[in-house]
Amino acid sequence: MHSRIAGTGRYLPARVLTNDDLARQGVDTTDEWVRTRTGIRQRHVVADDEMASDLALAASRQALAAAGIAAADVDLIIVATTTPDMIFPSTACILQDKLGAHGGPAFDVQAVCSGFVYGLAIADGMVRSGAVRNALVAGAEIYSRILDWSDRKTCVLFGDGAGAVVLVPSREPGVLATRLHADGSHHAMLCVPGQVRDGAVVGSPYVHMDGQAVFKFAVRVLTEVADETLAAAALPRSAIDWLIPHQANLRIMDATARRLDIPPERVVVTVDRHANTSAASIPLALDEAVRDGRIRPGQHVMMLGVGGGFTWGSALVRWG
Ligand SMILES: CC(C)(COP(=O)(O)OP(=O)(O)OC[C@H]1O[C@@H](n2cnc3c(N)ncnc32)[C@H](O)[C@@H]1OP(=O)(O)O)[C@@H](O)C(=O)NCCC(=O)NCCS
């Protein structure tokens, strides 16, 4: 028994903020600086009444429609998010309610920007083992609420959005191999250190990051985990038809692709239009490349995540 991705979906909030908009709103930056350092041109930002579960709901409905599965028939629900609706219960339980599904397991995965590949790997294992009939894995994030908009080193990098996939059992292998890793000794390199204590936030509730350290770390581990995953599937680098790295920064993606000998035209890039949407970034890019016809049956898609923790991981999929 294997699992395969039967449908994908995505959602980006209506409000768009360009780099120039940020500069006009008082962020000490320029469009030229942000574009040349990161490839980012704009980001989407939620409305006041939108929550992560709303973003996940819109993406999930598209993924379920593409898979031909009714919302009420969804079994396992995993939401990868760093920006949950509330401290508890999980955003996955709130999504389950909004979908009108009941009874299957539902939980959140907190692996920051690697959350989607973590969720996909867990769901793959549960579908393959027969523990669940199918699985909905969504990445949904509202980073605009955890950014210090006066810190130009971080606020220009992130955005809001959601993506989702539906996994079903399959005789033919769809998900070929997954690999997950973490090294908690780097937890301070990228973090939101604040906590809620006695009714107040103690410590900073905003993203803190050592940008250059993150850059070097990300390129190294993304390359390593891609090779490790190819070895597990007994495939060469040249078998990768589409590389979908975490959409953090165009320069990280370019450097990773170069090290893996993958030409730029085989890398799916959406970061220019939605910035770094953390756990949502890989399913957002996947859905775009599936719906515009780039990803075709029989092709190999390598998804690579990296993020706070530090965490990193992969999912190698044969499409179809
Ligand atoms: C964040 C990043 C783009 C910064 O690029 P960098 O070349 O390392 O830039 P530095 O931090 O060294 O800053 C260089 C200068 O630009 C300035 N700068 C930083 N952000 C700026 C901005 N948004 N606009 C204009 N200037 C900016 C700095 O203040 C600094 O100025 P100084 O030399 O006068 O002190 C880069 O480190 C990066 O991409 N890191 C990875 C981030 C990431 O992807 N995180 C998420 C991973 S999941």
Coordinates of N, CA and C in Angstrom, one line a residue, residues 3-4 6 64 67-78 101 104-105 123-124 126-128 130-137 165-169:
S3 N 0.6 5.9 -0.7 CA -0.3 7.0 -0.7 C 0.1 7.8 -1.9
R4 N -0.9 8.6 -2.5 CA -0.7 9.5 -3.5 C -1.5 10.8 -3.3
A6 N -4.0 13.3 -4.4 CA -5.2 13.2 -5.3 C -5.7 14.6 -5.7
L64 N -10.0 19.3 -2.0 CA -11.0 18.2 -1.9 C -11.8 18.1 -3.2
A67 N -9.8 16.4 -5.7 CA -9.6 14.9 -5.4 C -10.9 14.2 -5.6
G68 N -12.0 14.9 -5.7 CA -13.4 14.3 -5.8 C -13.8 13.7 -4.5
I69 N -13.4 14.3 -3.4 CA -13.8 13.7 -2.0 C -14.7 14.8 -1.3
A70 N -15.8 14.3 -0.8 CA -16.7 15.2 -0.1 C -16.1 15.6 1.2
A71 N -16.3 16.9 1.7 CA -15.7 17.3 2.9 C -16.1 16.4 4.1
A72 N -17.4 15.9 4.1 CA -17.8 15.0 5.2 C -17.1 13.7 5.2
D73 N -16.4 13.3 4.1 CA -15.7 12.0 4.1 C -14.3 12.1 4.4
V74 N -13.8 13.3 4.8 CA -12.4 13.5 5.2 C -12.1 12.7 6.5
D75 N -11.0 12.0 6.5 CA -10.7 11.2 7.7 C -9.7 12.0 8.5
L76 N -8.4 11.8 8.3 CA -7.3 12.5 9.0 C -7.2 14.0 8.5
I77 N -7.1 14.9 9.5 CA -6.8 16.3 9.1 C -5.6 16.8 9.9
I78 N -4.6 17.3 9.2 CA -3.4 17.8 9.8 C -3.2 19.3 9.3
A101 N -16.8 17.9 8.7 CA -16.3 16.5 8.9 C -16.3 16.2 10.4
G104 N -12.8 11.7 12.5 CA -11.4 11.3 12.2 C -10.4 12.1 13.1
P105 N -9.2 11.6 13.1 CA -8.2 12.4 13.9 C -7.8 13.7 13.3
A123 N 1.1 12.0 7.4 CA -0.1 11.6 6.7 C 0.2 10.4 5.8
D124 N 1.3 10.5 5.1 CA 1.7 9.4 4.2 C 1.8 8.0 5.0
M126 N 0.4 7.3 7.9 CA -0.9 6.8 8.4 C -1.8 6.3 7.3
V127 N -1.7 6.9 6.1 CA -2.5 6.4 4.9 C -2.0 5.0 4.5
R128 N -0.6 4.9 4.4 CA 0.0 3.7 4.0 C -0.3 2.5 4.9
G130 N -2.9 2.1 6.6 CA -4.3 1.8 6.7 C -5.0 2.3 7.9
A131 N -4.3 3.1 8.7 CA -4.8 3.7 10.0 C -5.9 4.7 9.6
V132 N -5.9 5.4 8.5 CA -6.9 6.3 8.0 C -7.3 6.0 6.6
R133 N -8.5 6.4 6.2 CA -9.0 6.2 4.8 C -8.4 7.2 3.8
N134 N -8.2 8.4 4.3 CA -7.6 9.5 3.5 C -7.1 10.6 4.4
A135 N -6.4 11.6 3.9 CA -5.8 12.6 4.7 C -5.9 13.9 4.0
L136 N -6.2 15.0 4.8 CA -6.1 16.4 4.3 C -5.0 17.0 5.1
V137 N -4.0 17.5 4.3 CA -2.8 18.2 4.9 C -2.8 19.6 4.4
V165 N -3.3 19.7 0.4 CA -3.3 18.5 -0.4 C -4.2 17.5 0.2
V166 N -4.7 16.6 -0.6 CA -5.5 15.4 -0.2 C -4.7 14.2 -0.6
L167 N -4.5 13.3 0.4 CA -3.8 12.0 0.2 C -4.8 10.9 0.2
V168 N -4.6 9.9 -0.7 CA -5.5 8.8 -0.7 C -4.6 7.5 -0.9
P169 N -5.1 6.3 -0.4 CA -4.4 5.1 -0.6 C -4.2 4.8 -2.1

